Short mmCIF file of C-alpha atoms and ligand atoms in Angstrom, two decimals:
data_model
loop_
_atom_site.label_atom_id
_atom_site.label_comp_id
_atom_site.label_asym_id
_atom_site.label_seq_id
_atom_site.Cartn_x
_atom_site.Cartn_y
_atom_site.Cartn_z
CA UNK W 1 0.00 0.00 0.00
CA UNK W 2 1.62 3.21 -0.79
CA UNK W 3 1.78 5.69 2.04
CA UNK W 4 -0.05 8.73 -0.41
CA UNK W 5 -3.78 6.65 0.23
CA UNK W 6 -2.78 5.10 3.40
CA UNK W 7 -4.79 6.43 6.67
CA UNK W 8 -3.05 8.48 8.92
CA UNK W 9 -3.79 10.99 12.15
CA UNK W 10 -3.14 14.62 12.12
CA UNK W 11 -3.49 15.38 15.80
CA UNK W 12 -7.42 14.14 16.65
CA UNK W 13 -8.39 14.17 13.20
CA UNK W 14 -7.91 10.80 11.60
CA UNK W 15 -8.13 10.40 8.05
CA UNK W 16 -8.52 7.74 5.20
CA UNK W 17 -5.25 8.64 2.96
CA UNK W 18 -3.35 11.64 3.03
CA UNK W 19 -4.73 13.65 -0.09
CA UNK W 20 -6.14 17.00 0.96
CA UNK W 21 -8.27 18.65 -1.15
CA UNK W 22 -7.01 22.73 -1.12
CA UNK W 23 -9.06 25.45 -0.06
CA UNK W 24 -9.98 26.93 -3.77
CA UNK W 25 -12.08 29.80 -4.02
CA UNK W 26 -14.85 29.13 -6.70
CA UNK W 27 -16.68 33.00 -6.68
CA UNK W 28 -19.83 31.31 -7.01
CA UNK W 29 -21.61 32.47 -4.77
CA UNK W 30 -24.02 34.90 -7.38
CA UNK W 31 -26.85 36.15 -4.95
CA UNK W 32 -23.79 37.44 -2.98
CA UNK W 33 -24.74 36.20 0.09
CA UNK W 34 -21.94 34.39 1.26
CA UNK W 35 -24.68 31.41 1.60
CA UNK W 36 -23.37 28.02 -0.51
CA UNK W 37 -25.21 27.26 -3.36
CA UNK W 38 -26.07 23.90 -5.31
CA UNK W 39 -22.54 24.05 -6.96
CA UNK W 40 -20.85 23.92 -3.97
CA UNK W 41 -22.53 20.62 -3.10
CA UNK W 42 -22.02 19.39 -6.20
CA UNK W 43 -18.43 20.65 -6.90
CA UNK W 44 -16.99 19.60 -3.30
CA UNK W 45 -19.53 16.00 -3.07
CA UNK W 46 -17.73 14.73 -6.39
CA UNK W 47 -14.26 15.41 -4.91
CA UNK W 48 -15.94 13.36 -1.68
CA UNK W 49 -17.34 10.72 -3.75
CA UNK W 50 -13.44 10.44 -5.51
CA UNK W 51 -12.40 9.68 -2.02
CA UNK W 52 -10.39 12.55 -1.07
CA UNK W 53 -9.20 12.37 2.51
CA UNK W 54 -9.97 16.16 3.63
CA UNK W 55 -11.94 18.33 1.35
CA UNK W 56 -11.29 22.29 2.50
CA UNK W 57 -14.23 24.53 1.89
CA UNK W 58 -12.44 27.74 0.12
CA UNK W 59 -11.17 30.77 2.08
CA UNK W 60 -14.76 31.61 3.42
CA UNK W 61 -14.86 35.27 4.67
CA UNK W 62 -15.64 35.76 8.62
CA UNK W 63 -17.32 39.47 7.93
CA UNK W 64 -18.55 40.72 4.61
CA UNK W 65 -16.23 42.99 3.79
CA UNK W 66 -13.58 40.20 4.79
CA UNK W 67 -14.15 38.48 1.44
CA UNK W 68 -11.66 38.43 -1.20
CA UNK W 69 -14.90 39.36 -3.53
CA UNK W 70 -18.64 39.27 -2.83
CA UNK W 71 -19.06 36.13 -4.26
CA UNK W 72 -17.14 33.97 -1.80
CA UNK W 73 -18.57 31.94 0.97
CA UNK W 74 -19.38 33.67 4.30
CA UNK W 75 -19.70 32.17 7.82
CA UNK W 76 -21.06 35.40 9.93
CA UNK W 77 -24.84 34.40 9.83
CA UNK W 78 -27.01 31.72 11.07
CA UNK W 79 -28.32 31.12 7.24
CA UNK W 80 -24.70 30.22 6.06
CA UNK W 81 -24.39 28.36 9.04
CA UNK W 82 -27.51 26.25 7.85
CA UNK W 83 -26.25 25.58 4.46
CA UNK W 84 -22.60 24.82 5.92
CA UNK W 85 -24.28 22.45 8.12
CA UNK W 86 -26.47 20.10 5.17
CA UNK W 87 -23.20 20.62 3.36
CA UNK W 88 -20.91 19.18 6.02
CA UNK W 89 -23.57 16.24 6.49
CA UNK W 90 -23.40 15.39 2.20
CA UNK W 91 -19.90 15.25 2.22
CA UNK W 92 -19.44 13.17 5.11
CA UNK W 93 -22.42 10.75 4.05
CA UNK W 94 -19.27 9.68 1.27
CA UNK W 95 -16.85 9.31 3.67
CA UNK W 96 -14.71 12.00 3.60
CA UNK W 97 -13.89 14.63 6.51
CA UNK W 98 -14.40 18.22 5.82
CA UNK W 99 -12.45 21.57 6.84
CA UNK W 100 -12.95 24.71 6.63
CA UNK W 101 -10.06 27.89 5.62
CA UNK W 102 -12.18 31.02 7.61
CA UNK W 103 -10.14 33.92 6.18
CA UNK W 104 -10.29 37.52 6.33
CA UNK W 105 -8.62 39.39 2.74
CA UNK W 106 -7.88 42.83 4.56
CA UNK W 107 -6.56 44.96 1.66
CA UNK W 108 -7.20 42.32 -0.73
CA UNK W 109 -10.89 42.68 -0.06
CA UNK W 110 -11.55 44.21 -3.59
CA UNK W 111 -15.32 44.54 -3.18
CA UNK W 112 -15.41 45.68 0.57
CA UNK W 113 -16.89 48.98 1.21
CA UNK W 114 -14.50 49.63 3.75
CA UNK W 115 -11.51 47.54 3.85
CA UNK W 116 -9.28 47.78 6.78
CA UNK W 117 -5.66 46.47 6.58
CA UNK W 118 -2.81 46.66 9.83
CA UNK W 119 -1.58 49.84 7.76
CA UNK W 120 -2.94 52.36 4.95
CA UNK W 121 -0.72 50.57 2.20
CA UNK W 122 -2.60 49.63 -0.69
CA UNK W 123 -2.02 45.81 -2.38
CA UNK W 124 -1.68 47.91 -6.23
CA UNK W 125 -3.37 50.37 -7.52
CA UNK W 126 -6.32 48.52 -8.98
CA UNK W 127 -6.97 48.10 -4.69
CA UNK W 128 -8.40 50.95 -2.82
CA UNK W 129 -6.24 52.35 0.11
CA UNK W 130 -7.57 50.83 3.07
CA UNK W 131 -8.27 51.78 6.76
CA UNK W 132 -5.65 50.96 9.60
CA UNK W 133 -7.12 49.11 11.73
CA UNK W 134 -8.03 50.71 15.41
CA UNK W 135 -7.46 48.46 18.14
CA UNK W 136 -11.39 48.25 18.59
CA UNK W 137 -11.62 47.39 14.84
CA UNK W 138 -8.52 44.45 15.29
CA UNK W 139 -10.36 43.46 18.55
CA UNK W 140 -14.29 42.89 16.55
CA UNK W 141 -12.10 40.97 13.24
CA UNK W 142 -10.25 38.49 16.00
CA UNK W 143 -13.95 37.84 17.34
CA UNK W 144 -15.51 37.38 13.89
CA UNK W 145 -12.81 34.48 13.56
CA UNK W 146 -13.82 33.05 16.61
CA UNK W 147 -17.33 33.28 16.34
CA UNK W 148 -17.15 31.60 12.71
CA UNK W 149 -15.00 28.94 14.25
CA UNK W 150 -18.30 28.23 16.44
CA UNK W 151 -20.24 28.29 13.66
CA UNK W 152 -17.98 26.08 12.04
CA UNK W 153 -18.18 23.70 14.67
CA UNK W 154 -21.72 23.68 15.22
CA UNK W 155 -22.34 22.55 11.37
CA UNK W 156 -20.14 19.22 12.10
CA UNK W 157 -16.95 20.49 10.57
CA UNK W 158 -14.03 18.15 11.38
CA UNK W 159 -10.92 20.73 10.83
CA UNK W 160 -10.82 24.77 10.43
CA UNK W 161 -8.25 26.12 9.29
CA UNK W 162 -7.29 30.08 9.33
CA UNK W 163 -6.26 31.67 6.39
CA UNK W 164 -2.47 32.93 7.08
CA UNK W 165 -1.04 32.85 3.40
CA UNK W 166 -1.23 34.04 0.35
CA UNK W 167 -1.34 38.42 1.43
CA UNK W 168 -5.11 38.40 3.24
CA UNK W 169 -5.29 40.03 6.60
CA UNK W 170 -3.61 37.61 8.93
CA UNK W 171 -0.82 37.66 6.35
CA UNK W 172 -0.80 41.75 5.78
CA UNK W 173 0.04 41.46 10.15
CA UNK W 174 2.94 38.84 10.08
CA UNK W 175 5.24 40.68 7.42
CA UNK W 176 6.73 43.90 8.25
CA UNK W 177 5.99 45.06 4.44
CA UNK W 178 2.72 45.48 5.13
CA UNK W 179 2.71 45.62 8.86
CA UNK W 180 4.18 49.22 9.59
CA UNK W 181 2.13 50.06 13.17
CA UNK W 182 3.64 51.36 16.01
CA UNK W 183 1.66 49.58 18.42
CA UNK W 184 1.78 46.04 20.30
CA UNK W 185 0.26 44.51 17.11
CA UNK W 186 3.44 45.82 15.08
CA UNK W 187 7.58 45.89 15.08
CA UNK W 188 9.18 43.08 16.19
CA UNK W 189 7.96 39.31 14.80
CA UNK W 190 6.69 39.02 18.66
CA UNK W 191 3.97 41.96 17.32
CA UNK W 192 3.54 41.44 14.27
CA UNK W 193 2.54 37.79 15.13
CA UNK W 194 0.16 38.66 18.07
CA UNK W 195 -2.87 39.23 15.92
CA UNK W 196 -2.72 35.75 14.70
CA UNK W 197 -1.67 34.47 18.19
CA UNK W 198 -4.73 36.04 20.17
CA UNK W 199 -7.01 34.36 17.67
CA UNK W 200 -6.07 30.92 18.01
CA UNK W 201 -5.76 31.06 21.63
CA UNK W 202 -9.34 32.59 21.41
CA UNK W 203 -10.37 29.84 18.89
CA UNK W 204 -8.33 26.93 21.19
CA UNK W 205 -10.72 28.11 24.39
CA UNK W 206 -13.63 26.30 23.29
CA UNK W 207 -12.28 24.25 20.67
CA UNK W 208 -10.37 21.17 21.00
CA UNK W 209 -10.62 19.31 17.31
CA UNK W 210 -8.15 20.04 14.55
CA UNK W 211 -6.76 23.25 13.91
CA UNK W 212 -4.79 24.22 11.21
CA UNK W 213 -2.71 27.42 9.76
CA UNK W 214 -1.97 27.86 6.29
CA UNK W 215 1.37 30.44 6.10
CA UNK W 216 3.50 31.91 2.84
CA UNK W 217 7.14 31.19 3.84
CA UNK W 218 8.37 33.49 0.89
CA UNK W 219 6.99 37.00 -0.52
CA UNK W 220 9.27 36.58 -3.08
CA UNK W 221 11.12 39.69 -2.25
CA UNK W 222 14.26 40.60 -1.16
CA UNK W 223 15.78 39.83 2.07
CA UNK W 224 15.11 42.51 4.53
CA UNK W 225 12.14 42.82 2.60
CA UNK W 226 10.38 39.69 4.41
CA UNK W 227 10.53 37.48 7.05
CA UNK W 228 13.13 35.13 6.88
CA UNK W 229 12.77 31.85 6.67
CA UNK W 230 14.10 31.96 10.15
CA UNK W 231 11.42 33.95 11.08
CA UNK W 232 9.03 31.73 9.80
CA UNK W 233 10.39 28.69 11.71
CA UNK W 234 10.07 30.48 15.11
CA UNK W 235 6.25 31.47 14.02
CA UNK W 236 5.71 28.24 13.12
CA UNK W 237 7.28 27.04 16.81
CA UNK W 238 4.82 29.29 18.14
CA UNK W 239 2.25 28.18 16.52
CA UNK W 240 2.83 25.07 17.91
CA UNK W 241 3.23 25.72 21.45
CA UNK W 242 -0.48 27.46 20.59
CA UNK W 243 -2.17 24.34 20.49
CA UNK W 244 -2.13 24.28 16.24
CA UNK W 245 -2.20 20.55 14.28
CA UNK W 246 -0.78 21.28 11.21
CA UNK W 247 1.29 23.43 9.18
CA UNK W 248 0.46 24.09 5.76
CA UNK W 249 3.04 25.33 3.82
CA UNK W 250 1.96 27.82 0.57
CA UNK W 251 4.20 30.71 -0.65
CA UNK W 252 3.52 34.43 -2.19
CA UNK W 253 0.59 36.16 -2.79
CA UNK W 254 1.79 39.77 -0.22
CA UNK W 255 3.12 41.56 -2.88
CA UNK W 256 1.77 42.47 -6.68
CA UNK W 257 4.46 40.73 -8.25
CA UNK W 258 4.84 37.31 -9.82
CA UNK W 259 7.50 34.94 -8.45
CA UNK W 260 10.82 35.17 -10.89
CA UNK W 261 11.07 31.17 -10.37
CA UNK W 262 11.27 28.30 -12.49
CA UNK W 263 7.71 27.00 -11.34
CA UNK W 264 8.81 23.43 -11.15
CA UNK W 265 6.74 20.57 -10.07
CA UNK W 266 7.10 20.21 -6.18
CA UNK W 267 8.98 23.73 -6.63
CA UNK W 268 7.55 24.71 -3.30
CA UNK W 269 8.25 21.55 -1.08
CA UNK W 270 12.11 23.03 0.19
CA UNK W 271 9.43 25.45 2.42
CA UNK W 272 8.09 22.59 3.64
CA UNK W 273 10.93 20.84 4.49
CA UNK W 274 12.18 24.05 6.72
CA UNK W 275 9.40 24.21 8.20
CA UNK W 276 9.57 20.48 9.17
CA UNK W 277 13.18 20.98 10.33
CA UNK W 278 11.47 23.24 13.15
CA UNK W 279 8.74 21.87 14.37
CA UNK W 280 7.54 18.38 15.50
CA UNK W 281 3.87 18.79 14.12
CA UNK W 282 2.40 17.95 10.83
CA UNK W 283 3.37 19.61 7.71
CA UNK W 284 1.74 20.06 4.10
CA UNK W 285 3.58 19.97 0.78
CA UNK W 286 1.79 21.81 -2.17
CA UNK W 287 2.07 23.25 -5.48
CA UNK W 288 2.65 21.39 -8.52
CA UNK W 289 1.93 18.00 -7.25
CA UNK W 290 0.17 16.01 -9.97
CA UNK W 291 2.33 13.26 -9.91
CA UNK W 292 1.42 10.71 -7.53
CA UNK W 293 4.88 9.59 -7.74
CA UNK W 294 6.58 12.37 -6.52
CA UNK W 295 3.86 12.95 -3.98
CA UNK W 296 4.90 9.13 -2.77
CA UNK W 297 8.63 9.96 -2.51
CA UNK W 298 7.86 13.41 -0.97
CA UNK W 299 5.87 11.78 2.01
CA UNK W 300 8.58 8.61 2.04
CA UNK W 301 10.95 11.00 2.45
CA UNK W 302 9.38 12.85 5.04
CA UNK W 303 9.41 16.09 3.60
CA UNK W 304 6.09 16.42 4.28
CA UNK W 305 2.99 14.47 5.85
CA UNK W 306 0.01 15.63 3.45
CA UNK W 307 -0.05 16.39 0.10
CA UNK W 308 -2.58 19.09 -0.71
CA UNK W 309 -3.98 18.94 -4.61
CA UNK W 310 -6.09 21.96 -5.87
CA UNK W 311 -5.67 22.30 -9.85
CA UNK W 312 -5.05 18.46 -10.05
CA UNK W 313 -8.34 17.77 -8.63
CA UNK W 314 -10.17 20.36 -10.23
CA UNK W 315 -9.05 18.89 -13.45
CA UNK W 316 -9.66 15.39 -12.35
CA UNK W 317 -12.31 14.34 -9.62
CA UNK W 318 -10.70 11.05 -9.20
CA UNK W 319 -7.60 12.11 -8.94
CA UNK W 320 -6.79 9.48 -6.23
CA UNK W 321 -8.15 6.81 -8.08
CA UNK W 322 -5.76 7.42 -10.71
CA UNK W 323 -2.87 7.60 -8.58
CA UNK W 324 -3.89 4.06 -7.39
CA UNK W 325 -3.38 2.89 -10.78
CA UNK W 326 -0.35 4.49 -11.20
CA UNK W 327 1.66 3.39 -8.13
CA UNK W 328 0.34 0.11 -7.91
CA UNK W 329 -1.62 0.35 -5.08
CA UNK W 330 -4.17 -2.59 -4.49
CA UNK W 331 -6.02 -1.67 -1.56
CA UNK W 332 -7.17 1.59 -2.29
CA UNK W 333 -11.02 1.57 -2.10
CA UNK W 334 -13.47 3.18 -4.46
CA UNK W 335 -16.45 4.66 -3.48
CA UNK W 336 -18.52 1.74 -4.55
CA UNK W 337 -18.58 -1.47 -7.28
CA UNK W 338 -20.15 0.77 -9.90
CA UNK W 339 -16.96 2.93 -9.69
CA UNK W 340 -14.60 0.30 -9.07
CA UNK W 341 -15.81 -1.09 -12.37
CA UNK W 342 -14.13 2.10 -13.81
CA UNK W 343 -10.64 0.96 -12.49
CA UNK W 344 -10.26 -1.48 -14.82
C1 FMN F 1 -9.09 28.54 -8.50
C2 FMN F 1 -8.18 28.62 -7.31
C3 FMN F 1 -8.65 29.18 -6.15
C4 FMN F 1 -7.83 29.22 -4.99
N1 FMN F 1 -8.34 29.69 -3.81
C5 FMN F 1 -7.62 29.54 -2.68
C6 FMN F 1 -8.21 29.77 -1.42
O1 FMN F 1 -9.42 30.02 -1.29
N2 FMN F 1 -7.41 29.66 -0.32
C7 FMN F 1 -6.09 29.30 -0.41
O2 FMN F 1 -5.42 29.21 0.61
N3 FMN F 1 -5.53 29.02 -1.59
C8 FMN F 1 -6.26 29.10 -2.72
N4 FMN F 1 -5.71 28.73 -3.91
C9 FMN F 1 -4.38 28.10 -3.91
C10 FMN F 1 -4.53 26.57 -3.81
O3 FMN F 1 -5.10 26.19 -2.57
C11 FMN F 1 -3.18 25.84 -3.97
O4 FMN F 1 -2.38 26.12 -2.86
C12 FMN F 1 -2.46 26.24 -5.25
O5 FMN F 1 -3.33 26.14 -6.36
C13 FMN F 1 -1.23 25.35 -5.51
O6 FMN F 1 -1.56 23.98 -5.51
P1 FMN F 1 -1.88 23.15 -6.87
O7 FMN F 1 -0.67 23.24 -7.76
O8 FMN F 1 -2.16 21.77 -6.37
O9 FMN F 1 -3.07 23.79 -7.52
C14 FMN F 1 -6.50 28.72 -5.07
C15 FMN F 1 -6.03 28.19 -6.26
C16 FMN F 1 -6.85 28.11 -7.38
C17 FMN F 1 -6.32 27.48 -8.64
#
């Protein structure tokens, strides 16, 4: 059996194989309501029928003008709450467990009316400038987390995870780029991580199951610029001490610039191998990970302990059933005879 669809436990959560499905943001949402809609149950229940291990809803916006646009998921309302919930209860009726990634954009919030940001620095100038947060405003944003991570929890979710990548809010506080505030909540790493600190120990009060944080170990700029990766290792210690499951390790998305890399498959996993050199919990590997192969050797290798797909498995909804195939792998299960009829 290979070790890619072999069960595993991430902290209390345990799951069948150790493909994760990655929180994608589908901007489908059309009466704007934040409320899912019959594509998200049939978009995320095929990817649970294909036997996924962990299906993340998309970034899913914890006040309105938190969304990355108006036509993402939102989680600040007893109506989304109800939808989350039938949701939750499809997915899992194919076996799968289901996360969440509760995220607030900050100055990346291109359809908020007023979007607030740690400082008035604006992501390019298709963005509007937004509004440094007071400390009442950072105080209200670190409760809407919270009180979406109840909500969360009270629809049957199995695993939230908060949105710390990729240049949204939680991001726009950890790097000193976009962090320039003169209070306790900016300066030193210590500061510029408390934001993100004060909401999982706010989350970790009342919740106990699987909590994860997704973090970009690389703007992609130059040093002095960013955080080290140093300075990502000692966050990610932190983070740990904190009570959090599972690392998963993304890069970019701070700055308006694209990455002058060779975009390589796995060209992202060296982050997630630092990452792993600091801390003793989970990590993800992601990015360019179609091959099941390499996904096998990066998780024999322990380079990483989950292997997020996004594009792969919007391309192919049985993604995992094809990487059976390819590495051999006898035991892995299909969702039923009608399907495994398709494996041959
Ligand atoms: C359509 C699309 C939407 C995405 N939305 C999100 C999102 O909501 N949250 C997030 O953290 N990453 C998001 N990402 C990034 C993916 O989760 C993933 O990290 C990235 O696509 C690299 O993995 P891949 O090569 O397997 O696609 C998105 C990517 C795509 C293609």
């Amino acid at each position: 059996m290979s070790l890619l669809l072999s069960p595993v436990e991430i902290g209390s959560l345990s799951l069948a194989n150790r493909v994760v499905m990655s929180p994608m943001c589908m901007y489908e949402v059309v009466k704007e309501d934040g409320v899912a809609t019959p594509f998200h149950f049939a978009h995320y229940g095929a990817r649970a029928i294909g036997q996924t291990g962990l299906i993340i809803i998309e970034a899913t916006g914890v006040e309105p003008d938190g969304r990355i646009s108006s036509r993402d998921l939102g989680l600040w309302n007893q109506e989304q709450k109800v939808a989350l919930e039938r949701l939750v209860a499809d997915l899992h009726s194919f076996g799968t467990k289901v996360g969440i990634q509760l995220n607030h954009a900050g100055r990346k919030a291109k359809d908020a009316v007023y979007p607030l940001a740690p400082s008035e620095i604006a992501y390019s100038d298709d963005y509007a400038t937004p509004n440094q947060l007071t400390i009442e405003e950072i105080h209200r944003v670190q409760a809407s987390f919270v009180a979406a991570a109840k909500r969360s929890v009270d629809a049957g979710i199995d695993m939230i995870q908060l949105h710390g990548a990729h240049g949204y809010l939680i991001n726009q506080f950890l790097s000193p780029s976009t962090n320039q505030r003169t209070d306790k909540y900016g300066g030193t790493l210590e500061n510029r991580y408390r934001f993100l600190q004060e909401i999982v120990e706010q989350v970790r009060k009342n919740y106990h199951g699987s909590l994860w944080v997704r973090l970009s170990l690389t703007d992609y700029a130059q040093a002095g610029e960013q955080n080290s990766l140093e300075d990502w290792q000692e966050i990610g210690r932190w983070l740990e001490t904190e009570g959090v499951d599972c690392l998963d390790i993304s890069t970019g998305g701070l700055l308006n610039r694209r990455p002058n890399i060779p975009m390589h498959d796995g060209y992202q996993v060296p982050f997630s191998i630092a990452m792993k050199q600091a801390v003793s919990i989970p990590v993800t590997a992601l990015g360019l990970l179609d091959n099941p192969g390499l996904c096998e050797y990066i998780l024999q290798n322990k380079q990483a302990d989950i292997i997020m797909q996004g594009r792969a498995l919007i391309r192919n909804v049985n993604w995992l059933a094809d990487a059976a195939i390819s590495l051999h792998d006898q035991d892995f299960q299909v969702y039923n005879d009608s399907y495994k009829r398709g494996q041959l």
